[in-house]
Amino acid sequence: MRAPAVNVLGMTRFLTETGRLEAFSDGVLAVIITIMVLELRPPQGTDLRSLLPTLPTVATYALSFVFIGIYWNNHHHMLRASRGIDGRAMWANLHLLFWLSLVPFSTAWLGRNPAAAGPTVFYGVILFFDAVAYALLQRALLVVNGRDTPFAKAVAVDIKGRLSIALYVFAIAAGFFSTIVSDAIFVAVAIMWLIPDRRFEPLIKIE
Amino acid sequence: MRAPAVNVLGMTRFLTETGRLEAFSDGVLAVIITIMVLELRPPQGTDLRSLLPTLPTVATYALSFVFIGIYWNNHHHMLRASRGIDGRAMWANLHLLFWLSLVPFSTAWLGRNPAAAGPTVFYGVILFFDAVAYALLQRALLVVNGRDTPFAKAVAVDIKGRLSIALYVFAIAAGFFSTIVSDAIFVAVAIMWLIPDRRFEPLIKIE
Amino acid sequence: MRAPAVNVLGMTRFLTETGRLEAFSDGVLAVIITIMVLELRPPQGTDLRSLLPTLPTVATYALSFVFIGIYWNNHHHMLRASRGIDGRAMWANLHLLFWLSLVPFSTAWLGRNPAAAGPTVFYGVILFFDAVAYALLQRALLVVNGRDTPFAKAVAVDIKGRLSIALYVFAIAAGFFSTIVSDAIFVAVAIMWLIPDRRFEPLIKIE
Amino acid sequence: MRAPAVNVLGMTRFLTETGRLEAFSDGVLAVIITIMVLELRPPQGTDLRSLLPTLPTVATYALSFVFIGIYWNNHHHMLRASRGIDGRAMWANLHLLFWLSLVPFSTAWLGRNPAAAGPTVFYGVILFFDAVAYALLQRALLVVNGRDTPFAKAVAVDIKGRLSIALYVFAIAAGFFSTIVSDAIFVAVAIMWLIPDRRFEPLIKIE
């Protein structure tokens, strides 16, 4: 999808189209976001109150759903704004998908033990690596696009990305003392990202 | 896919193409509709009669399959009819996918306890939130398309949407007294939607 | 993808493009074909011989994989050959996906009880309904394309489709007496379909 | 996507477009790569140390994730470089997907018994058949493209493919004596493939 535009700009040396990469990433993210629901087991009772014990699991699921949704959304905007991808960006993308694929695992553990330090810290650790992997993909795409490009300007000031990583580190440390603080930070980061990333929108308009 | 048409109309300020949103939604819906089948466990016996106890599970699965199929179908028509999407519509879409992703959970509980009030009411509650989330997505797309557009006219009289929400509320209330009444309402709503939504078809023809 | 060609032919009254229908069907078929592998549980032992008891499960999985693969392949050719789809064809397609989604269920039961009559008969019953649903989709697409079209000529003599349905009926009946005979028929039908369906290939060449 | 280019070259006799084949393969690979994560079960304890016993499972998962990622990457480049596909290539592709779909099974067994000979050998056997199936797909695509084509030249010297198959055979044999040697070979093959396949890149640039 990007490739033809790229050819016009005479930048064909190492770029390939992003279409199939996006399609594969969408597929993986769609499976990740959905298989988490398999952790929601029907309660033993048949009473509406028997749903109450599943609430932490449902809440953790909802939080992870929002995080994966945010990654999909930002990934979508970032790849659309990029001129193309190269081999390094392709592996950076798979690296990101790997860490995101561990979200169902950390979600399942936290959902079963919502107030325990270990699962809370681990949940933060996975979110931390997700954010680092996303930053690495962004950097790999920066190399593809080059300096002084609209893409470079768009990602130059990555306040939300850096702040998220810092907040995850803080949430991990806080988890050993108060899981409520960690939970609050996770929710705060999610809310921060629910505001769409305006950086790439002008680029998309250019097309 | 929509985006080029949008550019022609000079509406590029906040619209992005719907292609990848549709692809991601299709992926999530495809996984939702299919992982429900994991709840169908092979019976212990090897007798054809040992399939009988799985009938309620299969019937609930079939009902949920039809509902997800209806959402996919209507979602498909509505997004095709829209000029594009903006950030708000993107989140409204993820919000819809979240509530639809809880269908396998409510289906599993109802399939195991087909005549119990709790699971029946809960099944109705999830369908209710699915319908509300769909209405919110429709409203978000209405803002994208603007008043006095073919899209606005197509969704102006949303009788089936409003009637479904009302019927779900009735089914939820009825579930506390008679689960058969609730089941009948669920089936009736599904049949009502199996008739394709003619509202968007003229829009598609225009292209 | 089909839609533009259709507009050229002046047949826009009730046709919509097949692209997203194919994408959704591919998604569902990809999940169906893959989640069957979840039934392959690692053996308790760590000996290569401990794999032996899983052989019937693996063999049944392989057979079902081939059947889903055949449906994907034929579905692909048939939809590409069709001028487009209408609402009825869309529901016929979902109906087909429903019956195909039960294949993991019948596969799991047969894989656990490869020599039992019940699971063998049930496996045949699901294959029978798959084939009937496929024939109904073919008929719905015939209405979309109209008589005296290349599509109509291509599906006029559906020997393999009719023969398959007859063989499934025979395999179902045979299953009550000898599951080996049923198994042989299932394998024979699969081999018959592995030969690609030449009927639609000339249509694809035309484009 | 390839088909139009193919028509230009007057090679329409048996070629069809690769688009939907790639989409279906992406879907299957996305599900394969993601459902493996279902094997990562949350630990019983709530201590970070209780994650330690899951490390072999996570490590095996990571290795298989890399292998599936490599196959997706190479599959992507190879299909993009091919003029198109025919019926034989379509079945060769499904044959490859079948062997790749067994990776979650071999991964689950090895993850539970990381130091046992049986699961290590079996893991190697599945990787061996994956590589053979990939070579068969390459050969089928070679027939589609014909001799003296850029595709034929690109795959003429398949050192990495042949070396991988030889290394898998060696790892299988070594597994009976030392699973560490086998593990080292698996990792070495993965690292070898992480270097992107330059063979097809010039072909993509041509377009």
mmCIF file with all atom_site columns, N, CA and C in Angstrom, chain A residues 20 23, chain C residues 1-2 18-30 68-82 93 96-97 100 134 137 141 204, chain D residues 1-3 16-28 75 79 85 90 93-94 97:
data_model
loop_
_atom_site.group_PDB
_atom_site.id
_atom_site.type_symbol
_atom_site.label_atom_id
_atom_site.label_alt_id
_atom_site.label_comp_id
_atom_site.label_asym_id
_atom_site.label_entity_id
_atom_site.label_seq_id
_atom_site.pdbx_PDB_ins_code
_atom_site.Cartn_x
_atom_site.Cartn_y
_atom_site.Cartn_z
_atom_site.occupancy
_atom_site.B_iso_or_equiv
_atom_site.pdbx_formal_charge
_atom_site.auth_seq_id
_atom_site.auth_comp_id
_atom_site.auth_asym_id
_atom_site.auth_atom_id
_atom_site.pdbx_PDB_model_num
ATOM 1   N N  . ARG A 1 20  ? 1.186   -6.379  3.827   1.00 0.00 ? 20  ARG A N  1
ATOM 2   C CA . ARG A 1 20  ? 1.070   -7.702  4.427   1.00 0.00 ? 20  ARG A CA 1
ATOM 3   C C  . ARG A 1 20  ? 1.566   -7.699  5.863   1.00 0.00 ? 20  ARG A C  1
ATOM 4   N N  . ALA A 1 23  ? -1.342  -6.616  7.790   1.00 0.00 ? 23  ALA A N  1
ATOM 5   C CA . ALA A 1 23  ? -2.361  -7.668  7.823   1.00 0.00 ? 23  ALA A CA 1
ATOM 6   C C  . ALA A 1 23  ? -1.981  -8.746  8.835   1.00 0.00 ? 23  ALA A C  1
ATOM 7   N N  . MET C 1 1   ? -13.692 -6.224  -4.719  1.00 0.00 ? 1   MET C N  1
ATOM 8   C CA . MET C 1 1   ? -12.761 -6.639  -5.758  1.00 0.00 ? 1   MET C CA 1
ATOM 9   C C  . MET C 1 1   ? -13.544 -7.021  -7.028  1.00 0.00 ? 1   MET C C  1
ATOM 10  N N  . ARG C 1 2   ? -14.626 -7.761  -6.814  1.00 0.00 ? 2   ARG C N  1
ATOM 11  C CA . ARG C 1 2   ? -15.505 -8.082  -7.942  1.00 0.00 ? 2   ARG C CA 1
ATOM 12  C C  . ARG C 1 2   ? -16.336 -6.875  -8.370  1.00 0.00 ? 2   ARG C C  1
ATOM 13  N N  . THR C 1 18  ? -17.127 -8.839  -3.096  1.00 0.00 ? 18  THR C N  1
ATOM 14  C CA . THR C 1 18  ? -16.912 -10.059 -2.318  1.00 0.00 ? 18  THR C CA 1
ATOM 15  C C  . THR C 1 18  ? -15.706 -9.951  -1.394  1.00 0.00 ? 18  THR C C  1
ATOM 16  N N  . GLY C 1 19  ? -14.920 -8.873  -1.538  1.00 0.00 ? 19  GLY C N  1
ATOM 17  C CA . GLY C 1 19  ? -13.648 -8.777  -0.810  1.00 0.00 ? 19  GLY C CA 1
ATOM 18  C C  . GLY C 1 19  ? -13.742 -9.029  0.682   1.00 0.00 ? 19  GLY C C  1
ATOM 19  N N  . ARG C 1 20  ? -14.626 -8.281  1.381   1.00 0.00 ? 20  ARG C N  1
ATOM 20  C CA . ARG C 1 20  ? -14.644 -8.435  2.825   1.00 0.00 ? 20  ARG C CA 1
ATOM 21  C C  . ARG C 1 20  ? -15.266 -9.765  3.224   1.00 0.00 ? 20  ARG C C  1
ATOM 22  N N  . LEU C 1 21  ? -16.210 -10.289 2.419   1.00 0.00 ? 21  LEU C N  1
ATOM 23  C CA . LEU C 1 21  ? -16.774 -11.601 2.710   1.00 0.00 ? 21  LEU C CA 1
ATOM 24  C C  . LEU C 1 21  ? -15.687 -12.665 2.650   1.00 0.00 ? 21  LEU C C  1
ATOM 25  N N  . GLU C 1 22  ? -14.838 -12.568 1.626   1.00 0.00 ? 22  GLU C N  1
ATOM 26  C CA . GLU C 1 22  ? -13.731 -13.525 1.519   1.00 0.00 ? 22  GLU C CA 1
ATOM 27  C C  . GLU C 1 22  ? -12.779 -13.374 2.698   1.00 0.00 ? 22  GLU C C  1
ATOM 28  N N  . ALA C 1 23  ? -12.492 -12.115 3.075   1.00 0.00 ? 23  ALA C N  1
ATOM 29  C CA . ALA C 1 23  ? -11.554 -11.876 4.176   1.00 0.00 ? 23  ALA C CA 1
ATOM 30  C C  . ALA C 1 23  ? -12.101 -12.463 5.473   1.00 0.00 ? 23  ALA C C  1
ATOM 31  N N  . PHE C 1 24  ? -13.394 -12.241 5.740   1.00 0.00 ? 24  PHE C N  1
ATOM 32  C CA . PHE C 1 24  ? -13.990 -12.769 6.962   1.00 0.00 ? 24  PHE C CA 1
ATOM 33  C C  . PHE C 1 24  ? -14.019 -14.302 6.926   1.00 0.00 ? 24  PHE C C  1
ATOM 34  N N  . SER C 1 25  ? -14.407 -14.853 5.780   1.00 0.00 ? 25  SER C N  1
ATOM 35  C CA . SER C 1 25  ? -14.433 -16.319 5.653   1.00 0.00 ? 25  SER C CA 1
ATOM 36  C C  . SER C 1 25  ? -13.049 -16.897 5.847   1.00 0.00 ? 25  SER C C  1
ATOM 37  N N  . ASP C 1 26  ? -12.050 -16.245 5.251   1.00 0.00 ? 26  ASP C N  1
ATOM 38  C CA . ASP C 1 26  ? -10.675 -16.716 5.433   1.00 0.00 ? 26  ASP C CA 1
ATOM 39  C C  . ASP C 1 26  ? -10.292 -16.696 6.904   1.00 0.00 ? 26  ASP C C  1
ATOM 40  N N  . GLY C 1 27  ? -10.687 -15.629 7.592   1.00 0.00 ? 27  GLY C N  1
ATOM 41  C CA . GLY C 1 27  ? -10.368 -15.530 9.011   1.00 0.00 ? 27  GLY C CA 1
ATOM 42  C C  . GLY C 1 27  ? -10.996 -16.671 9.788   1.00 0.00 ? 27  GLY C C  1
ATOM 43  N N  . VAL C 1 28  ? -12.288 -16.917 9.554   1.00 0.00 ? 28  VAL C N  1
ATOM 44  C CA . VAL C 1 28  ? -12.980 -17.989 10.274  1.00 0.00 ? 28  VAL C CA 1
ATOM 45  C C  . VAL C 1 28  ? -12.353 -19.339 9.932   1.00 0.00 ? 28  VAL C C  1
ATOM 46  N N  . LEU C 1 29  ? -12.089 -19.575 8.643   1.00 0.00 ? 29  LEU C N  1
ATOM 47  C CA . LEU C 1 29  ? -11.499 -20.862 8.247   1.00 0.00 ? 29  LEU C CA 1
ATOM 48  C C  . LEU C 1 29  ? -10.094 -21.018 8.827   1.00 0.00 ? 29  LEU C C  1
ATOM 49  N N  . ALA C 1 30  ? -9.334  -19.915 8.889   1.00 0.00 ? 30  ALA C N  1
ATOM 50  C CA . ALA C 1 30  ? -7.982  -19.992 9.459   1.00 0.00 ? 30  ALA C CA 1
ATOM 51  C C  . ALA C 1 30  ? -8.052  -20.357 10.938  1.00 0.00 ? 30  ALA C C  1
ATOM 52  N N  . ILE C 1 68  ? -10.988 -28.948 5.540   1.00 0.00 ? 68  ILE C N  1
ATOM 53  C CA . ILE C 1 68  ? -11.133 -27.484 5.640   1.00 0.00 ? 68  ILE C CA 1
ATOM 54  C C  . ILE C 1 68  ? -10.318 -26.822 4.532   1.00 0.00 ? 68  ILE C C  1
ATOM 55  N N  . GLY C 1 69  ? -9.138  -27.364 4.265   1.00 0.00 ? 69  GLY C N  1
ATOM 56  C CA . GLY C 1 69  ? -8.312  -26.833 3.181   1.00 0.00 ? 69  GLY C CA 1
ATOM 57  C C  . GLY C 1 69  ? -9.029  -26.917 1.837   1.00 0.00 ? 69  GLY C C  1
ATOM 58  N N  . ILE C 1 70  ? -9.705  -28.045 1.599   1.00 0.00 ? 70  ILE C N  1
ATOM 59  C CA . ILE C 1 70  ? -10.472 -28.218 0.357   1.00 0.00 ? 70  ILE C CA 1
ATOM 60  C C  . ILE C 1 70  ? -11.588 -27.183 0.278   1.00 0.00 ? 70  ILE C C  1
ATOM 61  N N  . TYR C 1 71  ? -12.291 -26.978 1.390   1.00 0.00 ? 71  TYR C N  1
ATOM 62  C CA . TYR C 1 71  ? -13.377 -25.989 1.378   1.00 0.00 ? 71  TYR C CA 1
ATOM 63  C C  . TYR C 1 71  ? -12.829 -24.598 1.127   1.00 0.00 ? 71  TYR C C  1
ATOM 64  N N  . TRP C 1 72  ? -11.695 -24.279 1.756   1.00 0.00 ? 72  TRP C N  1
ATOM 65  C CA . TRP C 1 72  ? -11.116 -22.957 1.525   1.00 0.00 ? 72  TRP C CA 1
ATOM 66  C C  . TRP C 1 72  ? -10.783 -22.779 0.043   1.00 0.00 ? 72  TRP C C  1
ATOM 67  N N  . ASN C 1 73  ? -10.148 -23.809 -0.513  1.00 0.00 ? 73  ASN C N  1
ATOM 68  C CA . ASN C 1 73  ? -9.715  -23.770 -1.904  1.00 0.00 ? 73  ASN C CA 1
ATOM 69  C C  . ASN C 1 73  ? -10.909 -23.599 -2.856  1.00 0.00 ? 73  ASN C C  1
ATOM 70  N N  . ASN C 1 74  ? -11.930 -24.435 -2.688  1.00 0.00 ? 74  ASN C N  1
ATOM 71  C CA . ASN C 1 74  ? -13.097 -24.372 -3.569  1.00 0.00 ? 74  ASN C CA 1
ATOM 72  C C  . ASN C 1 74  ? -13.878 -23.075 -3.364  1.00 0.00 ? 74  ASN C C  1
ATOM 73  N N  . HIS C 1 75  ? -14.005 -22.658 -2.104  1.00 0.00 ? 75  HIS C N  1
ATOM 74  C CA . HIS C 1 75  ? -14.675 -21.406 -1.764  1.00 0.00 ? 75  HIS C CA 1
ATOM 75  C C  . HIS C 1 75  ? -13.981 -20.235 -2.469  1.00 0.00 ? 75  HIS C C  1
ATOM 76  N N  . HIS C 1 76  ? -12.665 -20.273 -2.419  1.00 0.00 ? 76  HIS C N  1
ATOM 77  C CA . HIS C 1 76  ? -11.839 -19.250 -3.064  1.00 0.00 ? 76  HIS C CA 1
ATOM 78  C C  . HIS C 1 76  ? -12.136 -19.185 -4.566  1.00 0.00 ? 76  HIS C C  1
ATOM 79  N N  . HIS C 1 77  ? -12.106 -20.347 -5.214  1.00 0.00 ? 77  HIS C N  1
ATOM 80  C CA . HIS C 1 77  ? -12.346 -20.361 -6.654  1.00 0.00 ? 77  HIS C CA 1
ATOM 81  C C  . HIS C 1 77  ? -13.767 -19.940 -6.988  1.00 0.00 ? 77  HIS C C  1
ATOM 82  N N  . MET C 1 78  ? -14.739 -20.433 -6.210  1.00 0.00 ? 78  MET C N  1
ATOM 83  C CA . MET C 1 78  ? -16.140 -20.142 -6.521  1.00 0.00 ? 78  MET C CA 1
ATOM 84  C C  . MET C 1 78  ? -16.435 -18.660 -6.360  1.00 0.00 ? 78  MET C C  1
ATOM 85  N N  . LEU C 1 79  ? -15.969 -18.050 -5.264  1.00 0.00 ? 79  LEU C N  1
ATOM 86  C CA . LEU C 1 79  ? -16.255 -16.632 -5.049  1.00 0.00 ? 79  LEU C CA 1
ATOM 87  C C  . LEU C 1 79  ? -15.536 -15.752 -6.067  1.00 0.00 ? 79  LEU C C  1
ATOM 88  N N  . ARG C 1 80  ? -14.339 -16.173 -6.461  1.00 0.00 ? 80  ARG C N  1
ATOM 89  C CA . ARG C 1 80  ? -13.634 -15.396 -7.483  1.00 0.00 ? 80  ARG C CA 1
ATOM 90  C C  . ARG C 1 80  ? -14.372 -15.449 -8.819  1.00 0.00 ? 80  ARG C C  1
ATOM 91  N N  . ALA C 1 81  ? -15.019 -16.577 -9.069  1.00 0.00 ? 81  ALA C N  1
ATOM 92  C CA . ALA C 1 81  ? -15.716 -16.739 -10.346 1.00 0.00 ? 81  ALA C CA 1
ATOM 93  C C  . ALA C 1 81  ? -17.056 -16.010 -10.352 1.00 0.00 ? 81  ALA C C  1
ATOM 94  N N  . SER C 1 82  ? -17.570 -15.694 -9.169  1.00 0.00 ? 82  SER C N  1
ATOM 95  C CA . SER C 1 82  ? -18.889 -15.061 -9.098  1.00 0.00 ? 82  SER C CA 1
ATOM 96  C C  . SER C 1 82  ? -18.803 -13.566 -9.368  1.00 0.00 ? 82  SER C C  1
ATOM 97  N N  . ASN C 1 93  ? -23.352 -18.041 3.044   1.00 0.00 ? 93  ASN C N  1
ATOM 98  C CA . ASN C 1 93  ? -21.940 -18.180 3.380   1.00 0.00 ? 93  ASN C CA 1
ATOM 99  C C  . ASN C 1 93  ? -21.756 -18.367 4.895   1.00 0.00 ? 93  ASN C C  1
ATOM 100 N N  . LEU C 1 96  ? -22.710 -21.807 5.828   1.00 0.00 ? 96  LEU C N  1
ATOM 101 C CA . LEU C 1 96  ? -21.624 -22.751 5.540   1.00 0.00 ? 96  LEU C CA 1
ATOM 102 C C  . LEU C 1 96  ? -20.557 -22.690 6.636   1.00 0.00 ? 96  LEU C C  1
ATOM 103 N N  . LEU C 1 97  ? -20.193 -21.454 7.029   1.00 0.00 ? 97  LEU C N  1
ATOM 104 C CA . LEU C 1 97  ? -19.163 -21.313 8.070   1.00 0.00 ? 97  LEU C CA 1
ATOM 105 C C  . LEU C 1 97  ? -19.617 -21.949 9.382   1.00 0.00 ? 97  LEU C C  1
ATOM 106 N N  . LEU C 1 100 ? -19.088 -25.662 9.068   1.00 0.00 ? 100 LEU C N  1
ATOM 107 C CA . LEU C 1 100 ? -17.643 -25.943 9.083   1.00 0.00 ? 100 LEU C CA 1
ATOM 108 C C  . LEU C 1 100 ? -17.055 -25.738 10.478  1.00 0.00 ? 100 LEU C C  1
ATOM 109 N N  . TYR C 1 134 ? -22.522 -25.986 1.398   1.00 0.00 ? 134 TYR C N  1
ATOM 110 C CA . TYR C 1 134 ? -21.742 -25.497 0.253   1.00 0.00 ? 134 TYR C CA 1
ATOM 111 C C  . TYR C 1 134 ? -22.600 -25.466 -1.006  1.00 0.00 ? 134 TYR C C  1
ATOM 112 N N  . LEU C 1 137 ? -24.831 -22.484 -0.897  1.00 0.00 ? 137 LEU C N  1
ATOM 113 C CA . LEU C 1 137 ? -24.110 -21.255 -1.242  1.00 0.00 ? 137 LEU C CA 1
ATOM 114 C C  . LEU C 1 137 ? -23.929 -21.166 -2.756  1.00 0.00 ? 137 LEU C C  1
ATOM 115 N N  . LEU C 1 141 ? -25.302 -18.228 -5.187  1.00 0.00 ? 141 LEU C N  1
ATOM 116 C CA . LEU C 1 141 ? -24.435 -17.467 -6.104  1.00 0.00 ? 141 LEU C CA 1
ATOM 117 C C  . LEU C 1 141 ? -24.912 -17.612 -7.542  1.00 0.00 ? 141 LEU C C  1
ATOM 118 N N  . ILE C 1 204 ? -11.561 -17.498 -14.259 1.00 0.00 ? 204 ILE C N  1
ATOM 119 C CA . ILE C 1 204 ? -10.540 -16.636 -13.671 1.00 0.00 ? 204 ILE C CA 1
ATOM 120 C C  . ILE C 1 204 ? -9.616  -16.122 -14.759 1.00 0.00 ? 204 ILE C C  1
ATOM 121 N N  . MET D 1 1   ? -2.909  -9.783  -6.530  1.00 0.00 ? 1   MET D N  1
ATOM 122 C CA . MET D 1 1   ? -1.967  -8.670  -6.507  1.00 0.00 ? 1   MET D CA 1
ATOM 123 C C  . MET D 1 1   ? -0.884  -8.893  -7.566  1.00 0.00 ? 1   MET D C  1
ATOM 124 N N  . ARG D 1 2   ? -0.418  -10.155 -7.631  1.00 0.00 ? 2   ARG D N  1
ATOM 125 C CA . ARG D 1 2   ? 0.559   -10.490 -8.667  1.00 0.00 ? 2   ARG D CA 1
ATOM 126 C C  . ARG D 1 2   ? -0.108  -10.631 -10.025 1.00 0.00 ? 2   ARG D C  1
ATOM 127 N N  . ALA D 1 3   ? -1.372  -11.079 -10.026 1.00 0.00 ? 3   ALA D N  1
ATOM 128 C CA . ALA D 1 3   ? -2.014  -11.514 -11.264 1.00 0.00 ? 3   ALA D CA 1
ATOM 129 C C  . ALA D 1 3   ? -1.898  -10.515 -12.403 1.00 0.00 ? 3   ALA D C  1
ATOM 130 N N  . THR D 1 16  ? -3.095  -17.889 -10.821 1.00 0.00 ? 16  THR D N  1
ATOM 131 C CA . THR D 1 16  ? -4.115  -17.062 -10.206 1.00 0.00 ? 16  THR D CA 1
ATOM 132 C C  . THR D 1 16  ? -3.395  -16.142 -9.231  1.00 0.00 ? 16  THR D C  1
ATOM 133 N N  . GLU D 1 17  ? -4.080  -15.142 -8.778  1.00 0.00 ? 17  GLU D N  1
ATOM 134 C CA . GLU D 1 17  ? -3.427  -14.175 -7.913  1.00 0.00 ? 17  GLU D CA 1
ATOM 135 C C  . GLU D 1 17  ? -3.068  -14.781 -6.551  1.00 0.00 ? 17  GLU D C  1
ATOM 136 N N  . THR D 1 18  ? -2.042  -14.229 -5.928  1.00 0.00 ? 18  THR D N  1
ATOM 137 C CA . THR D 1 18  ? -1.572  -14.776 -4.664  1.00 0.00 ? 18  THR D CA 1
ATOM 138 C C  . THR D 1 18  ? -2.232  -14.104 -3.455  1.00 0.00 ? 18  THR D C  1
ATOM 139 N N  . GLY D 1 19  ? -2.984  -13.026 -3.698  1.00 0.00 ? 19  GLY D N  1
ATOM 140 C CA . GLY D 1 19  ? -3.516  -12.220 -2.595  1.00 0.00 ? 19  GLY D CA 1
ATOM 141 C C  . GLY D 1 19  ? -4.254  -13.008 -1.529  1.00 0.00 ? 19  GLY D C  1
ATOM 142 N N  . ARG D 1 20  ? -5.285  -13.788 -1.957  1.00 0.00 ? 20  ARG D N  1
ATOM 143 C CA . ARG D 1 20  ? -6.067  -14.464 -0.932  1.00 0.00 ? 20  ARG D CA 1
ATOM 144 C C  . ARG D 1 20  ? -5.287  -15.613 -0.308  1.00 0.00 ? 20  ARG D C  1
ATOM 145 N N  . LEU D 1 21  ? -4.371  -16.232 -1.061  1.00 0.00 ? 21  LEU D N  1
ATOM 146 C CA . LEU D 1 21  ? -3.526  -17.281 -0.478  1.00 0.00 ? 21  LEU D CA 1
ATOM 147 C C  . LEU D 1 21  ? -2.658  -16.700 0.624   1.00 0.00 ? 21  LEU D C  1
ATOM 148 N N  . GLU D 1 22  ? -2.092  -15.518 0.361   1.00 0.00 ? 22  GLU D N  1
ATOM 149 C CA . GLU D 1 22  ? -1.273  -14.863 1.381   1.00 0.00 ? 22  GLU D CA 1
ATOM 150 C C  . GLU D 1 22  ? -2.128  -14.507 2.593   1.00 0.00 ? 22  GLU D C  1
ATOM 151 N N  . ALA D 1 23  ? -3.337  -14.001 2.339   1.00 0.00 ? 23  ALA D N  1
ATOM 152 C CA . ALA D 1 23  ? -4.210  -13.592 3.439   1.00 0.00 ? 23  ALA D CA 1
ATOM 153 C C  . ALA D 1 23  ? -4.574  -14.797 4.310   1.00 0.00 ? 23  ALA D C  1
ATOM 154 N N  . PHE D 1 24  ? -4.915  -15.921 3.665   1.00 0.00 ? 24  PHE D N  1
ATOM 155 C CA . PHE D 1 24  ? -5.277  -17.116 4.421   1.00 0.00 ? 24  PHE D CA 1
ATOM 156 C C  . PHE D 1 24  ? -4.067  -17.651 5.181   1.00 0.00 ? 24  PHE D C  1
ATOM 157 N N  . SER D 1 25  ? -2.912  -17.675 4.519   1.00 0.00 ? 25  SER D N  1
ATOM 158 C CA . SER D 1 25  ? -1.698  -18.148 5.186   1.00 0.00 ? 25  SER D CA 1
ATOM 159 C C  . SER D 1 25  ? -1.366  -17.251 6.374   1.00 0.00 ? 25  SER D C  1
ATOM 160 N N  . ASP D 1 26  ? -1.482  -15.936 6.189   1.00 0.00 ? 26  ASP D N  1
ATOM 161 C CA . ASP D 1 26  ? -1.235  -15.011 7.297   1.00 0.00 ? 26  ASP D CA 1
ATOM 162 C C  . ASP D 1 26  ? -2.171  -15.301 8.458   1.00 0.00 ? 26  ASP D C  1
ATOM 163 N N  . GLY D 1 27  ? -3.435  -15.566 8.131   1.00 0.00 ? 27  GLY D N  1
ATOM 164 C CA . GLY D 1 27  ? -4.405  -15.861 9.180   1.00 0.00 ? 27  GLY D CA 1
ATOM 165 C C  . GLY D 1 27  ? -4.015  -17.107 9.952   1.00 0.00 ? 27  GLY D C  1
ATOM 166 N N  . VAL D 1 28  ? -3.674  -18.177 9.229   1.00 0.00 ? 28  VAL D N  1
ATOM 167 C CA . VAL D 1 28  ? -3.299  -19.429 9.891   1.00 0.00 ? 28  VAL D CA 1
ATOM 168 C C  . VAL D 1 28  ? -2.029  -19.220 10.724  1.00 0.00 ? 28  VAL D C  1
ATOM 169 N N  . HIS D 1 75  ? 8.109   -16.683 3.687   1.00 0.00 ? 75  HIS D N  1
ATOM 170 C CA . HIS D 1 75  ? 6.918   -16.968 2.891   1.00 0.00 ? 75  HIS D CA 1
ATOM 171 C C  . HIS D 1 75  ? 6.450   -15.699 2.191   1.00 0.00 ? 75  HIS D C  1
ATOM 172 N N  . LEU D 1 79  ? 6.510   -15.435 -1.864  1.00 0.00 ? 79  LEU D N  1
ATOM 173 C CA . LEU D 1 79  ? 5.272   -15.295 -2.628  1.00 0.00 ? 79  LEU D CA 1
ATOM 174 C C  . LEU D 1 79  ? 5.243   -13.969 -3.385  1.00 0.00 ? 79  LEU D C  1
ATOM 175 N N  . ILE D 1 85  ? 0.484   -18.251 -8.562  1.00 0.00 ? 85  ILE D N  1
ATOM 176 C CA . ILE D 1 85  ? 0.423   -19.611 -8.023  1.00 0.00 ? 85  ILE D CA 1
ATOM 177 C C  . ILE D 1 85  ? -0.475  -20.447 -8.921  1.00 0.00 ? 85  ILE D C  1
ATOM 178 N N  . MET D 1 90  ? -0.839  -24.181 -4.499  1.00 0.00 ? 90  MET D N  1
ATOM 179 C CA . MET D 1 90  ? -1.828  -23.954 -3.456  1.00 0.00 ? 90  MET D CA 1
ATOM 180 C C  . MET D 1 90  ? -1.846  -25.123 -2.457  1.00 0.00 ? 90  MET D C  1
ATOM 181 N N  . ASN D 1 93  ? 1.262   -25.143 -0.418  1.00 0.00 ? 93  ASN D N  1
ATOM 182 C CA . ASN D 1 93  ? 1.160   -24.146 0.641   1.00 0.00 ? 93  ASN D CA 1
ATOM 183 C C  . ASN D 1 93  ? 0.351   -24.691 1.826   1.00 0.00 ? 93  ASN D C  1
ATOM 184 N N  . LEU D 1 94  ? -0.759  -25.361 1.531   1.00 0.00 ? 94  LEU D N  1
ATOM 185 C CA . LEU D 1 94  ? -1.548  -25.950 2.612   1.00 0.00 ? 94  LEU D CA 1
ATOM 186 C C  . LEU D 1 94  ? -0.758  -27.036 3.328   1.00 0.00 ? 94  LEU D C  1
ATOM 187 N N  . LEU D 1 97  ? 1.421   -25.319 5.701   1.00 0.00 ? 97  LEU D N  1
ATOM 188 C CA . LEU D 1 97  ? 0.663   -24.839 6.864   1.00 0.00 ? 97  LEU D CA 1
ATOM 189 C C  . LEU D 1 97  ? 0.332   -25.990 7.809   1.00 0.00 ? 97  LEU D C  1
#
